[in-house]
């Protein structure tokens, strides 16, 4: 796919099974004995090999030995840019401390904030690259990356700068979410509203002025921000024309998903404690349910997200790693798919749709490079590793 020639590189992939994920066809939108015509990395035709139009007859053919070809994978919820690790906290939790207890004792997110503040943009890039390499090796083409371990203007902006620089180092597309409302920093412990107005909102405006902010995110939880504290931030997002998403109902039910849905959120994420009203609100708003089994597993959570109710209400479900140093120290999107099936009884088809079409929906419209045409399913260019 490399090469600077002006001539488009064209070929036809043959001897393959294509999981197109087209709705309502066969499971997975599967086409057996398929062919895919590709020019300059773009799919221009896909269908039965027997139906290949004659205009492709002279194109060189690449046989794939009957491998399954899927859209490239999208990890639509990650915190892959951060400083340090939380191995100590892992041991504390094994001895019985809960995630909330660790957080309230100044560990948790706040300890990663300390490590991230002391890292330069280059350090943050260097620490993220091995994580990105693991993701690329599994067929991930696009990542959503959140800020949120700075909680001050300079570090929040540095996290975004590091995230946005990653495509210069690796063949990956990146969208960035502003997660300034991730935790209350020590200097504002008793004044979360003041943090939102004095630091978080001005930093969002600065980030927006510096370049594209793809979405605004928050952590709605008693150890972070309550719905009424998130609302002014979402109002500013709306004024700036930015979509929102929310870490909601992860540890308790505060009605975060309903709040997010009332702003037409791209997604509500985690949602183990989501209730029926939350499901209905998400269905009505077209908000994607981003299921994060890695955090459920690591925190030894026992309440599963209401998969059946989401399915019955027609809420699109995505799956992601939540790659972060605390609640989900994992880079494997394939493992997240497996966990979605094993822990939550999602179907394999839901899992594949959850890391492709529905992940694209949760990621929002900015997953494509500038000037790149959007296709109906948002999966864009063919991944470097086409076979699944
Ligand atoms: N929920 C999560 O699972 C991540 N952030 C959040 O709001 C975890 C962040 C961390 O523990 O560092
Ligand atoms: Fe998260």
Coordinates of C-alpha atoms and ligand atoms in Angstrom, one line a residue:
X1 CA 0.0 0.0 0.0
X2 CA 3.0 2.2 0.3
X3 CA 4.8 3.8 -2.7
X4 CA 4.6 7.4 -3.8
X5 CA 3.6 6.7 -7.4
X6 CA 0.6 8.7 -8.8
X7 CA -0.7 5.5 -10.4
X8 CA -3.4 3.9 -8.3
X9 CA -2.5 0.4 -7.1
X10 CA -5.3 -1.9 -8.1
X11 CA -5.9 -5.5 -7.4
X12 CA -8.7 -8.0 -6.7
X13 CA -8.6 -10.1 -3.6
X14 CA -10.1 -13.6 -4.3
X15 CA -10.6 -16.9 -2.5
X16 CA -11.9 -15.4 0.6
X17 CA -15.0 -15.2 2.8
X18 CA -16.1 -11.6 3.5
X19 CA -17.9 -10.6 6.7
X20 CA -19.5 -7.4 5.3
X21 CA -21.7 -7.0 8.4
X22 CA -24.5 -5.9 6.0
X23 CA -27.7 -6.0 8.1
X24 CA -30.3 -8.7 7.6
X25 CA -28.4 -10.7 5.0
X26 CA -26.8 -13.9 6.4
X27 CA -25.0 -13.9 9.8
X28 CA -22.1 -11.4 9.7
X29 CA -23.3 -10.3 6.2
X30 CA -21.2 -13.2 5.1
X31 CA -20.4 -13.7 1.5
X32 CA -18.8 -17.1 0.8
X33 CA -16.5 -17.3 -2.3
X34 CA -16.2 -13.5 -2.3
X35 CA -14.0 -11.1 -4.2
X36 CA -13.0 -7.6 -3.2
X37 CA -11.7 -5.1 -5.7
X38 CA -9.3 -2.6 -4.2
X39 CA -7.7 0.5 -5.7
X40 CA -5.2 2.6 -3.8
X41 CA -6.3 1.0 -0.5
X42 CA -10.0 1.7 -1.1
X43 CA -12.6 -1.0 -1.5
X44 CA -14.4 -0.2 -4.8
X45 CA -16.4 -3.4 -5.2
X46 CA -17.3 -6.4 -3.1
X47 CA -19.5 -9.4 -3.9
X48 CA -19.5 -13.0 -5.1
X49 CA -16.4 -13.8 -7.1
X50 CA -18.7 -15.2 -9.8
X51 CA -20.3 -11.8 -10.2
X52 CA -17.1 -9.8 -10.5
X53 CA -17.7 -7.2 -13.2
X54 CA -15.7 -7.4 -16.4
X55 CA -14.0 -4.1 -15.8
X56 CA -11.9 -5.8 -13.1
X57 CA -11.0 -8.7 -15.3
X58 CA -7.5 -7.4 -16.1
X59 CA -6.6 -6.5 -12.5
X60 CA -4.0 -8.7 -10.8
X61 CA -5.5 -11.2 -8.3
X62 CA -4.4 -11.9 -4.8
X63 CA -5.7 -15.3 -3.5
X64 CA -6.3 -15.4 0.3
X65 CA -6.7 -19.1 0.8
X66 CA -10.3 -18.9 1.9
X67 CA -9.5 -16.7 4.9
X68 CA -12.2 -14.6 6.6
X69 CA -11.9 -10.9 5.7
X70 CA -13.5 -8.5 8.1
X71 CA -13.5 -4.7 8.3
X72 CA -10.5 -3.4 10.2
X73 CA -11.1 -3.2 13.9
X74 CA -11.8 0.0 15.9
X75 CA -11.1 0.3 19.6
X76 CA -13.6 3.0 20.5
X77 CA -12.7 3.6 24.2
X78 CA -9.1 3.7 25.3
X79 CA -6.9 5.6 27.7
X80 CA -3.8 4.4 25.9
X81 CA -1.8 7.6 26.5
X82 CA -0.8 7.8 30.1
X83 CA 2.3 7.8 32.3
X84 CA 3.5 5.1 34.7
X85 CA 1.7 2.0 35.8
X86 CA -0.5 0.9 38.8
X87 CA 1.1 -2.5 39.8
X88 CA 1.0 -1.6 43.5
X89 CA -2.7 -0.9 43.3
X90 CA -3.3 -4.2 41.6
X91 CA -1.7 -5.9 44.6
X92 CA -3.7 -3.8 47.1
X93 CA -6.9 -4.8 45.3
X94 CA -5.9 -8.4 45.4
X95 CA -5.6 -8.0 49.2
X96 CA -9.2 -6.8 49.3
X97 CA -9.2 -3.0 48.8
X98 CA -12.0 -1.9 46.4
X99 CA -11.4 0.4 43.4
X100 CA -13.3 3.1 45.3
X101 CA -11.2 2.7 48.5
X102 CA -8.0 2.9 46.5
X103 CA -9.3 6.1 44.7
X104 CA -10.5 7.7 48.0
X105 CA -7.0 7.1 49.5
X106 CA -5.4 9.1 46.7
X107 CA -4.4 6.1 44.6
X108 CA -6.3 5.2 41.4
X109 CA -6.7 7.7 38.7
X110 CA -5.0 10.4 40.8
X111 CA -1.8 8.4 41.0
X112 CA -1.7 8.1 37.2
X113 CA -2.2 11.9 37.1
X114 CA 1.0 12.3 39.1
X115 CA 3.0 10.1 36.7
X116 CA 1.4 11.7 33.6
X117 CA 2.1 15.3 34.8
X118 CA 5.8 14.4 35.1
X119 CA 6.0 13.0 31.6
X120 CA 6.9 15.0 28.5
X121 CA 4.9 14.7 25.2
X122 CA 7.7 12.5 23.9
X123 CA 7.7 10.3 27.0
X124 CA 3.9 9.9 26.6
X125 CA 4.3 8.9 23.0
X126 CA 7.2 6.5 23.8
X127 CA 5.1 4.8 26.5
X128 CA 2.0 4.5 24.3
X129 CA 3.8 3.0 21.3
X130 CA 4.2 -0.6 22.6
X131 CA 0.5 -0.6 23.6
X132 CA -0.4 0.6 20.1
X133 CA 1.9 -2.1 18.5
X134 CA 0.0 -4.8 20.4
X135 CA -3.3 -3.4 19.1
X136 CA -2.1 -3.1 15.5
X137 CA -0.9 -6.7 15.7
X138 CA -4.5 -7.8 16.3
X139 CA -5.9 -5.8 13.3
X140 CA -6.9 -2.6 14.9
X141 CA -6.9 0.4 12.5
X142 CA -8.5 3.1 14.5
X143 CA -8.3 4.1 18.2
X144 CA -10.3 6.6 20.3
X145 CA -7.9 8.0 22.9
X146 CA -9.0 10.0 25.9
X147 CA -7.2 12.7 27.9
X148 CA -8.1 12.8 31.6
X149 CA -4.9 12.0 33.4
X150 CA -3.7 15.6 33.5
X151 CA -6.6 17.5 35.2
X152 CA -4.6 20.7 34.6
X153 CA -4.5 22.7 31.4
X154 CA -0.9 21.9 30.4
X155 CA -1.0 18.1 30.9
X156 CA -4.5 17.7 29.4
X157 CA -3.2 19.5 26.3
X158 CA 0.0 17.4 26.3
X159 CA -2.0 14.2 26.4
X160 CA -3.9 15.3 23.3
X161 CA -0.7 16.4 21.6
X162 CA 0.8 12.9 22.2
X163 CA -2.4 11.1 21.0
X164 CA -2.6 13.2 17.9
X165 CA 1.1 12.6 17.1
X166 CA 0.8 8.8 17.1
X167 CA -0.2 8.5 13.4
X168 CA 3.2 10.0 12.6
X169 CA 4.8 6.9 14.2
X170 CA 2.5 4.1 13.3
X171 CA -0.1 3.3 10.6
X172 CA -3.1 4.1 12.9
X173 CA -6.0 6.5 12.9
X174 CA -6.7 8.4 16.1
X175 CA -9.7 10.2 17.4
X176 CA -9.4 12.1 20.6
X177 CA -11.9 12.7 23.4
X178 CA -11.5 15.4 26.0
X179 CA -11.9 13.8 29.4
X180 CA -11.0 16.7 31.7
X181 CA -13.9 15.6 34.0
X182 CA -12.3 12.2 34.8
X183 CA -11.4 12.8 38.5
X184 CA -11.3 15.7 40.9
X185 CA -7.7 16.8 41.4
X186 CA -6.4 17.1 45.0
X187 CA -6.4 20.9 44.9
X188 CA -10.2 20.9 44.3
X189 CA -11.3 17.9 46.4
X190 CA -14.1 19.7 48.1
X191 CA -15.0 21.9 45.1
X192 CA -15.7 19.8 42.1
X193 CA -17.9 22.4 40.5
X194 CA -15.1 25.0 40.8
X195 CA -12.8 22.6 39.0
X196 CA -15.3 22.2 36.2
X197 CA -15.7 26.0 35.7
X198 CA -12.1 27.1 36.5
X199 CA -10.0 24.4 34.9
X200 CA -12.0 21.9 32.9
X201 CA -14.1 24.2 30.7
X202 CA -11.3 26.7 29.9
X203 CA -9.1 23.7 29.0
X204 CA -11.7 22.3 26.7
X205 CA -11.9 25.7 25.0
X206 CA -8.1 25.8 24.6
X207 CA -8.0 22.2 23.3
X208 CA -10.8 23.1 20.8
X209 CA -8.9 26.2 19.7
X210 CA -5.7 24.1 19.2
X211 CA -7.2 21.5 16.9
X212 CA -10.0 19.1 16.4
X213 CA -11.6 17.7 19.6
X214 CA -13.6 14.8 18.5
X215 CA -15.8 14.4 21.6
X216 CA -16.2 15.5 25.2
X217 CA -16.3 12.7 27.8
X218 CA -16.7 12.6 31.6
X219 CA -16.7 10.1 34.4
X220 CA -20.1 10.2 36.1
X221 CA -19.7 8.5 39.5
X222 CA -19.7 9.4 43.2
X223 CA -15.9 9.2 43.2
X224 CA -15.8 11.6 40.2
X225 CA -18.5 13.9 39.0
X226 CA -22.3 13.9 39.6
X227 CA -24.7 14.5 36.7
X228 CA -25.3 18.1 37.8
X229 CA -21.6 18.7 37.7
X230 CA -21.2 17.2 34.2
X231 CA -24.1 19.3 32.7
X232 CA -22.3 22.6 32.4
X233 CA -19.4 20.9 30.6
X234 CA -21.9 19.2 28.2
X235 CA -23.5 22.6 27.7
X236 CA -20.2 24.1 26.5
X237 CA -19.6 21.0 24.3
X238 CA -23.0 21.7 22.7
X239 CA -22.2 25.4 22.2
X240 CA -18.9 24.3 20.5
X241 CA -20.7 21.8 18.3
X242 CA -18.9 18.8 19.8
X243 CA -20.5 15.4 20.5
X244 CA -20.4 14.0 24.0
X245 CA -20.0 10.6 25.5
X246 CA -20.0 9.5 29.2
X247 CA -18.5 6.9 31.5
X248 CA -21.8 6.1 33.1
X249 CA -23.3 3.6 35.6
X250 CA -20.0 1.8 36.0
X251 CA -20.1 1.4 39.8
X252 CA -23.5 2.7 40.7
X253 CA -26.6 4.1 39.0
X254 CA -26.6 7.9 38.9
X255 CA -28.7 8.4 35.8
X256 CA -25.6 9.3 33.8
X257 CA -26.7 7.5 30.7
X258 CA -30.0 9.4 30.6
X259 CA -28.0 12.6 31.0
X260 CA -25.8 11.7 28.1
X261 CA -28.7 10.6 26.0
X262 CA -30.4 14.0 26.6
X263 CA -27.4 15.6 24.9
X264 CA -27.7 13.1 22.0
X265 CA -24.5 11.4 23.1
X266 CA -22.5 9.2 20.8
X267 CA -22.2 6.6 23.6
X268 CA -22.6 5.7 27.2
X269 CA -19.8 3.5 28.4
X270 CA -19.5 0.7 31.0
X271 CA -23.2 0.8 32.1
X272 CA -23.2 -2.2 34.4
X273 CA -25.7 -0.5 36.7
X274 CA -27.9 0.9 33.8
X275 CA -31.7 0.6 34.6
X276 CA -34.7 0.3 32.3
X277 CA -35.1 4.1 32.0
X278 CA -31.5 4.4 30.9
X279 CA -32.0 1.8 28.3
X280 CA -35.0 3.5 26.9
X281 CA -33.3 6.9 26.9
X282 CA -30.3 5.5 25.0
X283 CA -32.6 3.7 22.5
X284 CA -34.5 6.9 21.8
X285 CA -31.3 9.0 21.4
X286 CA -29.5 6.4 19.3
X287 CA -26.7 6.4 21.9
X288 CA -24.3 3.4 21.5
X289 CA -23.8 1.2 24.5
X290 CA -20.0 0.7 24.8
X291 CA -19.4 -2.5 26.8
X292 CA -16.1 -2.8 28.6
X293 CA -15.7 -6.3 29.9
X294 CA -12.0 -5.8 30.8
X295 CA -12.8 -3.3 33.5
X296 CA -15.7 -5.5 34.8
X297 CA -13.2 -8.4 35.0
X298 CA -10.3 -6.5 36.6
X299 CA -12.6 -4.9 39.2
X300 CA -14.1 -8.3 40.0
X301 CA -17.5 -6.7 39.3
X302 CA -20.5 -9.0 39.7
X303 CA -23.2 -7.0 38.1
X304 CA -23.2 -7.4 34.3
X305 CA -24.5 -4.7 31.9
X306 CA -28.2 -5.4 30.9
X307 CA -27.3 -6.9 27.5
X308 CA -30.6 -8.5 26.9
X309 CA -32.5 -5.3 27.6
X310 CA -30.2 -3.4 25.3
X311 CA -30.7 -6.0 22.6
X312 CA -34.4 -5.9 23.0
X313 CA -34.5 -2.1 22.8
X314 CA -32.4 -2.1 19.7
X315 CA -29.5 -0.2 21.3
X316 CA -26.3 -0.6 19.2
X317 CA -23.6 -2.3 21.3
X318 CA -19.9 -1.7 20.9
X319 CA -17.0 -3.5 22.6
X320 CA -13.7 -1.9 23.5
X321 CA -10.6 -2.5 25.7
X322 CA -10.8 0.6 28.0
X323 CA -7.0 0.2 27.9
X324 CA -5.9 2.0 31.1
X325 CA -3.4 1.4 33.9
X326 CA -6.0 0.9 36.6
X327 CA -9.3 -0.8 35.8
X328 CA -8.4 -2.4 32.5
X329 CA -4.6 -2.9 32.0
X330 CA -5.1 -4.7 28.6
X331 CA -4.5 -4.0 25.0
X332 CA -6.3 -6.9 23.4
X333 CA -9.5 -6.1 21.6
X334 CA -9.8 -9.7 20.6
X335 CA -9.8 -10.6 24.3
X336 CA -12.5 -8.0 24.9
X337 CA -14.6 -9.6 22.2
X338 CA -14.1 -13.0 23.8
X339 CA -15.0 -11.6 27.3
X340 CA -18.1 -9.9 25.8
X341 CA -19.3 -13.3 24.8
X342 CA -18.1 -15.4 27.7
X343 CA -18.9 -13.0 30.6
X344 CA -22.0 -11.2 29.1
X345 CA -23.3 -13.8 26.6
X346 CA -23.1 -11.4 23.7
X347 CA -23.2 -13.4 20.4
X348 CA -20.1 -13.7 18.3
X349 CA -21.8 -11.6 15.6
X350 CA -22.6 -8.9 18.2
X351 CA -18.9 -9.0 19.2
X352 CA -17.7 -8.5 15.7
X353 CA -20.2 -5.8 15.0
X354 CA -19.2 -4.3 18.3
X355 CA -15.6 -3.7 17.2
X356 CA -16.5 -2.6 13.7
X357 CA -19.8 -1.0 12.6
X358 CA -21.0 -0.1 16.1
X359 CA -17.6 1.0 17.2
X360 CA -17.5 3.3 14.2
X361 CA -20.9 4.7 15.4
X362 CA -19.5 5.3 18.9
X363 CA -16.3 6.8 17.6
X364 CA -18.3 9.4 15.7
X365 CA -17.8 10.8 12.2
X366 CA -14.2 11.9 12.5
X367 CA -12.5 8.5 12.2
X368 CA -11.6 9.2 8.6
X369 CA -8.5 11.1 7.5
X370 CA -9.2 14.6 6.4
X371 CA -10.7 14.6 2.9
X372 CA -11.3 10.9 2.9
X373 CA -14.8 9.9 1.6
X374 CA -17.2 8.4 4.2
X375 CA -18.7 5.1 3.2
X376 CA -22.0 3.9 4.5
X377 CA -20.6 1.7 7.1
X378 CA -17.9 4.0 8.2
X379 CA -15.2 1.3 8.0
X380 CA -13.2 3.3 5.5
X381 CA -10.0 1.9 4.1
X382 CA -9.1 -1.7 4.1
X383 CA -6.9 -2.6 7.0
X384 CA -3.3 -3.6 6.4
X385 CA -4.1 -7.0 7.8
X386 CA -7.2 -7.8 5.9
X387 CA -7.7 -11.3 7.2
X388 CA -9.4 -11.8 10.6
Ligands
LIG1 N1 -13.5 4.3 34.3 C1 -12.6 3.5 34.0 O1 -12.7 2.3 33.9 C2 -11.4 4.2 33.6 N2 -11.8 5.5 33.8 C3 -13.0 5.5 34.2 O2 -13.6 6.6 34.4 C4 -10.3 3.8 34.6 C5 -9.3 4.8 34.9 C6 -8.3 4.4 35.9 O3 -8.5 3.6 36.8 O4 -7.2 4.9 35.7
LIG2 FE1 -12.6 4.4 30.5

